Amino acid sequence: MSDDATYGSPDFDWSVLTVPTPLAMVRGQLGFSWLEVLGRLVTLSQEEFAWEPGPDALRIVRRGDERTPRTLGIGEWVMEWPEGSDSPQPRTIAWLVAHLTEAFFERWEWTFGDRIARRDAVAFSGEVDPAIEGLTRWVDLWRTGVDELPEDQVFTVGLSQATEIDAQAPFGHLVLHMNRELIHHGAEIMVLQDLYRARHAD
């Protein structure tokens, strides 16, 4: 790829955009999307991370301080869990980071890992730096696993056993699903950070 076409960060391998395969396309989308999200995550303050954008917002709190009947996570910090997938509760950035962490952990574990642990085995943090380090760890492991796959593995049915749907679908569908998770929750994080900064501009 020529220098003229390298229009973004040198941290991204732009040559993937010249590779005409399905796996290269999903890898390119994953890599670029993570670069964009991580660029925002590393600028987060603790106040932005924990800010509650509305009443009854879902949070990451110390065990015993939760407001929801169900929680997720081991150790000192737990993730408040909504009552259902259509819960109207707003989410803190801390919650969104934790959600991405447990999602990438479980998909990595049941695709490239030992296929033993589930998302309830993840240790979360209510502190911004350790939380971002945890998410980065699992996204990097997921990306490495996807990057190292032979091209034809993108069509392998059941390569991941994380969910019943994953077990019945060509692997490329799961990569695209995780890309969507990263993109839409990453966008939520960016908007919440922008709203916090606009609200506290003075």
Tab-separated table of N, CA and C in Angstrom, residues 74-160:
chain	number	residue	atom	x	y	z
A	74	ILE	N	-16.001	-11.963	39.999
A	74	ILE	CA	-15.385	-12.521	41.198
A	74	ILE	C	-14.512	-11.443	41.828
A	75	GLY	N	-14.223	-11.598	43.079
A	75	GLY	CA	-13.329	-10.652	43.722
A	75	GLY	C	-14.042	-9.473	44.348
A	76	GLU	N	-13.297	-8.386	44.522
A	76	GLU	CA	-13.780	-7.216	45.251
A	76	GLU	C	-14.870	-6.454	44.507
A	77	TRP	N	-14.772	-6.390	43.175
A	77	TRP	CA	-15.693	-5.592	42.368
A	77	TRP	C	-16.678	-6.491	41.626
A	78	VAL	N	-17.919	-6.001	41.513
A	78	VAL	CA	-18.926	-6.755	40.767
A	78	VAL	C	-19.609	-5.838	39.759
A	79	MET	N	-20.143	-6.465	38.750
A	79	MET	CA	-20.862	-5.788	37.674
A	79	MET	C	-22.355	-5.938	37.942
A	80	GLU	N	-23.061	-4.830	38.085
A	80	GLU	CA	-24.501	-4.910	38.260
A	80	GLU	C	-25.129	-5.439	36.972
A	81	TRP	N	-26.024	-6.401	37.114
A	81	TRP	CA	-26.587	-7.058	35.934
A	81	TRP	C	-28.044	-6.641	35.757
A	82	PRO	N	-28.430	-6.254	34.534
A	82	PRO	CA	-29.821	-5.827	34.302
A	82	PRO	C	-30.784	-7.003	34.405
A	83	GLU	N	-32.054	-6.673	34.615
A	83	GLU	CA	-33.071	-7.728	34.746
A	83	GLU	C	-33.335	-8.435	33.428
A	84	GLY	N	-33.119	-7.760	32.307
A	84	GLY	CA	-33.356	-8.374	31.005
A	84	GLY	C	-32.603	-7.639	29.928
A	85	SER	N	-32.588	-8.212	28.722
A	85	SER	CA	-31.844	-7.609	27.616
A	85	SER	C	-32.440	-6.287	27.170
A	86	ASP	N	-33.716	-6.051	27.508
A	86	ASP	CA	-34.371	-4.806	27.108
A	86	ASP	C	-34.451	-3.815	28.264
A	87	SER	N	-33.608	-3.979	29.271
A	87	SER	CA	-33.617	-3.084	30.418
A	87	SER	C	-33.385	-1.637	29.978
A	88	PRO	N	-34.201	-0.692	30.481
A	88	PRO	CA	-34.037	0.709	30.090
A	88	PRO	C	-32.948	1.429	30.876
A	89	GLN	N	-32.299	0.731	31.792
A	89	GLN	CA	-31.301	1.388	32.638
A	89	GLN	C	-30.121	1.910	31.822
A	90	PRO	N	-29.693	3.150	32.077
A	90	PRO	CA	-28.472	3.637	31.434
A	90	PRO	C	-27.261	2.910	32.005
A	91	ARG	N	-26.141	2.995	31.313
A	91	ARG	CA	-24.934	2.289	31.741
A	91	ARG	C	-23.794	3.279	31.912
A	92	THR	N	-22.989	3.072	32.925
A	92	THR	CA	-21.775	3.864	33.081
A	92	THR	C	-20.732	3.358	32.095
A	93	ILE	N	-19.707	4.179	31.855
A	93	ILE	CA	-18.590	3.712	31.022
A	93	ILE	C	-17.938	2.511	31.679
A	94	ALA	N	-17.827	2.522	33.000
A	94	ALA	CA	-17.237	1.379	33.710
A	94	ALA	C	-17.989	0.097	33.393
A	95	TRP	N	-19.320	0.180	33.349
A	95	TRP	CA	-20.133	-1.001	33.052
A	95	TRP	C	-19.892	-1.467	31.623
A	96	LEU	N	-19.830	-0.528	30.685
A	96	LEU	CA	-19.617	-0.886	29.287
A	96	LEU	C	-18.254	-1.536	29.085
A	97	VAL	N	-17.232	-1.026	29.756
A	97	VAL	CA	-15.899	-1.641	29.671
A	97	VAL	C	-15.934	-3.053	30.235
A	98	ALA	N	-16.627	-3.232	31.357
A	98	ALA	CA	-16.736	-4.566	31.948
A	98	ALA	C	-17.501	-5.520	31.035
A	99	HIS	N	-18.560	-5.023	30.415
A	99	HIS	CA	-19.344	-5.868	29.512
A	99	HIS	C	-18.495	-6.336	28.331
A	100	LEU	N	-17.738	-5.436	27.736
A	100	LEU	CA	-16.848	-5.838	26.646
A	100	LEU	C	-15.805	-6.829	27.137
A	101	THR	N	-15.317	-6.628	28.356
A	101	THR	CA	-14.304	-7.526	28.914
A	101	THR	C	-14.832	-8.940	29.049
A	102	GLU	N	-16.011	-9.089	29.655
A	102	GLU	CA	-16.536	-10.449	29.848
A	102	GLU	C	-16.941	-11.081	28.526
A	103	ALA	N	-17.390	-10.267	27.568
A	103	ALA	CA	-17.774	-10.811	26.268
A	103	ALA	C	-16.554	-11.331	25.507
A	104	PHE	N	-15.481	-10.543	25.454
A	104	PHE	CA	-14.277	-10.998	24.749
A	104	PHE	C	-13.610	-12.157	25.492
A	105	PHE	N	-13.637	-12.117	26.829
A	105	PHE	CA	-13.070	-13.230	27.586
A	105	PHE	C	-13.768	-14.535	27.251
A	106	GLU	N	-15.103	-14.557	27.317
A	106	GLU	CA	-15.829	-15.810	27.110
A	106	GLU	C	-15.656	-16.320	25.684
A	107	ARG	N	-15.677	-15.419	24.698
A	107	ARG	CA	-15.511	-15.868	23.323
A	107	ARG	C	-14.094	-16.386	23.091
A	108	TRP	N	-13.090	-15.735	23.692
A	108	TRP	CA	-11.721	-16.256	23.545
A	108	TRP	C	-11.599	-17.618	24.224
A	109	GLU	N	-12.084	-17.726	25.451
A	109	GLU	CA	-11.952	-18.963	26.231
A	109	GLU	C	-12.580	-20.147	25.509
A	110	TRP	N	-13.728	-19.919	24.848
A	110	TRP	CA	-14.456	-21.023	24.219
A	110	TRP	C	-14.158	-21.170	22.728
A	111	THR	N	-13.150	-20.424	22.275
A	111	THR	CA	-12.672	-20.593	20.900
A	111	THR	C	-11.218	-21.014	20.892
A	112	PHE	N	-10.379	-20.263	21.588
A	112	PHE	CA	-8.931	-20.501	21.576
A	112	PHE	C	-8.393	-20.988	22.923
A	113	GLY	N	-9.216	-20.947	23.959
A	113	GLY	CA	-8.760	-21.306	25.297
A	113	GLY	C	-9.109	-22.733	25.675
A	114	ASP	N	-9.261	-22.973	26.973
A	114	ASP	CA	-9.502	-24.324	27.490
A	114	ASP	C	-10.970	-24.734	27.460
A	115	ARG	N	-11.859	-23.807	27.149
A	115	ARG	CA	-13.298	-24.085	27.080
A	115	ARG	C	-13.826	-24.611	28.416
A	116	ILE	N	-13.449	-23.904	29.475
A	116	ILE	CA	-13.879	-24.275	30.826
A	116	ILE	C	-14.632	-23.133	31.498
A	117	ALA	N	-14.000	-21.967	31.566
A	117	ALA	CA	-14.542	-20.849	32.326
A	117	ALA	C	-15.603	-20.093	31.536
A	118	ARG	N	-16.524	-19.502	32.277
A	118	ARG	CA	-17.559	-18.658	31.692
A	118	ARG	C	-17.358	-17.218	32.155
A	119	ARG	N	-18.222	-16.337	31.680
A	119	ARG	CA	-18.055	-14.914	31.966
A	119	ARG	C	-18.156	-14.589	33.445
A	120	ASP	N	-18.769	-15.464	34.237
A	120	ASP	CA	-18.864	-15.206	35.668
A	120	ASP	C	-17.539	-15.455	36.387
A	121	ALA	N	-16.497	-15.853	35.642
A	121	ALA	CA	-15.177	-16.057	36.232
A	121	ALA	C	-14.262	-14.851	36.064
A	122	VAL	N	-14.774	-13.760	35.495
A	122	VAL	CA	-13.961	-12.581	35.226
A	122	VAL	C	-13.872	-11.702	36.470
A	123	ALA	N	-12.676	-11.179	36.727
A	123	ALA	CA	-12.480	-10.207	37.797
A	123	ALA	C	-12.525	-8.806	37.190
A	124	PHE	N	-13.430	-7.976	37.678
A	124	PHE	CA	-13.584	-6.613	37.183
A	124	PHE	C	-12.907	-5.629	38.128
A	125	SER	N	-12.848	-4.379	37.694
A	125	SER	CA	-12.336	-3.318	38.552
A	125	SER	C	-13.158	-2.060	38.359
A	126	GLY	N	-13.390	-1.359	39.444
A	126	GLY	CA	-14.058	-0.073	39.377
A	126	GLY	C	-13.086	1.076	39.220
A	127	GLU	N	-11.813	0.748	39.056
A	127	GLU	CA	-10.784	1.758	38.830
A	127	GLU	C	-10.392	1.737	37.363
A	128	VAL	N	-10.267	2.906	36.776
A	128	VAL	CA	-10.182	3.030	35.329
A	128	VAL	C	-8.967	2.312	34.741
A	129	ASP	N	-7.795	2.485	35.299
A	129	ASP	CA	-6.602	1.895	34.669
A	129	ASP	C	-6.610	0.369	34.678
A	130	PRO	N	-6.862	-0.276	35.827
A	130	PRO	CA	-6.929	-1.746	35.801
A	130	PRO	C	-8.048	-2.273	34.905
A	131	ALA	N	-9.166	-1.556	34.836
A	131	ALA	CA	-10.275	-2.011	33.996
A	131	ALA	C	-9.892	-1.984	32.524
A	132	ILE	N	-9.230	-0.923	32.094
A	132	ILE	CA	-8.810	-0.828	30.694
A	132	ILE	C	-7.730	-1.855	30.383
A	133	GLU	N	-6.840	-2.090	31.334
A	133	GLU	CA	-5.817	-3.128	31.149
A	133	GLU	C	-6.465	-4.494	30.975
A	134	GLY	N	-7.514	-4.777	31.751
A	134	GLY	CA	-8.203	-6.059	31.627
A	134	GLY	C	-8.869	-6.218	30.278
A	135	LEU	N	-9.565	-5.181	29.822
A	135	LEU	CA	-10.206	-5.254	28.509
A	135	LEU	C	-9.156	-5.406	27.414
A	136	THR	N	-8.100	-4.643	27.494
A	136	THR	CA	-7.041	-4.715	26.479
A	136	THR	C	-6.454	-6.115	26.400
A	137	ARG	N	-6.282	-6.740	27.536
A	137	ARG	CA	-5.728	-8.102	27.551
A	137	ARG	C	-6.581	-9.059	26.724
A	138	TRP	N	-7.899	-9.033	26.938
A	138	TRP	CA	-8.752	-10.010	26.262
A	138	TRP	C	-9.001	-9.654	24.807
A	139	VAL	N	-9.054	-8.380	24.491
A	139	VAL	CA	-9.175	-8.001	23.080
A	139	VAL	C	-7.904	-8.390	22.330
A	140	ASP	N	-6.747	-8.164	22.925
A	140	ASP	CA	-5.490	-8.524	22.272
A	140	ASP	C	-5.390	-10.038	22.057
A	141	LEU	N	-5.810	-10.819	23.054
A	141	LEU	CA	-5.781	-12.275	22.898
A	141	LEU	C	-6.747	-12.724	21.805
A	142	TRP	N	-7.926	-12.126	21.773
A	142	TRP	CA	-8.899	-12.451	20.733
A	142	TRP	C	-8.347	-12.105	19.354
A	143	ARG	N	-7.771	-10.919	19.223
A	143	ARG	CA	-7.212	-10.492	17.941
A	143	ARG	C	-6.081	-11.425	17.506
A	144	THR	N	-5.229	-11.817	18.438
A	144	THR	CA	-4.137	-12.732	18.107
A	144	THR	C	-4.684	-14.061	17.601
A	145	GLY	N	-5.709	-14.574	18.278
A	145	GLY	CA	-6.305	-15.829	17.840
A	145	GLY	C	-6.887	-15.733	16.449
A	146	VAL	N	-7.602	-14.649	16.180
A	146	VAL	CA	-8.196	-14.454	14.855
A	146	VAL	C	-7.095	-14.249	13.810
A	147	ASP	N	-6.070	-13.479	14.140
A	147	ASP	CA	-4.981	-13.201	13.198
A	147	ASP	C	-4.223	-14.467	12.792
A	148	GLU	N	-4.118	-15.423	13.712
A	148	GLU	CA	-3.322	-16.620	13.453
A	148	GLU	C	-4.099	-17.734	12.757
A	149	LEU	N	-5.382	-17.532	12.531
A	149	LEU	CA	-6.180	-18.563	11.857
A	149	LEU	C	-5.806	-18.675	10.386
A	150	PRO	N	-5.760	-19.889	9.861
A	150	PRO	CA	-5.664	-20.045	8.409
A	150	PRO	C	-6.898	-19.430	7.745
A	151	GLU	N	-6.748	-18.955	6.544
A	151	GLU	CA	-7.832	-18.256	5.860
A	151	GLU	C	-9.130	-19.059	5.805
A	152	ASP	N	-9.028	-20.355	5.545
A	152	ASP	CA	-10.256	-21.126	5.365
A	152	ASP	C	-11.003	-21.382	6.674
A	153	GLN	N	-10.373	-21.096	7.828
A	153	GLN	CA	-11.037	-21.335	9.101
A	153	GLN	C	-12.185	-20.369	9.356
A	154	VAL	N	-12.232	-19.283	8.620
A	154	VAL	CA	-13.320	-18.321	8.806
A	154	VAL	C	-14.670	-18.953	8.481
A	155	PHE	N	-14.662	-20.032	7.707
A	155	PHE	CA	-15.909	-20.704	7.334
A	155	PHE	C	-16.174	-21.957	8.175
A	156	THR	N	-15.321	-22.257	9.143
A	156	THR	CA	-15.473	-23.469	9.943
A	156	THR	C	-16.657	-23.352	10.897
A	157	VAL	N	-17.581	-24.295	10.800
A	157	VAL	CA	-18.743	-24.323	11.691
A	157	VAL	C	-18.331	-24.940	13.019
A	158	GLY	N	-18.687	-24.277	14.112
A	158	GLY	CA	-18.416	-24.819	15.434
A	158	GLY	C	-17.010	-24.588	15.935
A	159	LEU	N	-16.240	-23.741	15.285
A	159	LEU	CA	-14.889	-23.448	15.787
A	159	LEU	C	-14.965	-22.878	17.191
A	160	SER	N	-15.991	-22.063	17.450
A	160	SER	CA	-16.245	-21.560	18.799
A	160	SER	C	-17.433	-22.294	19.389
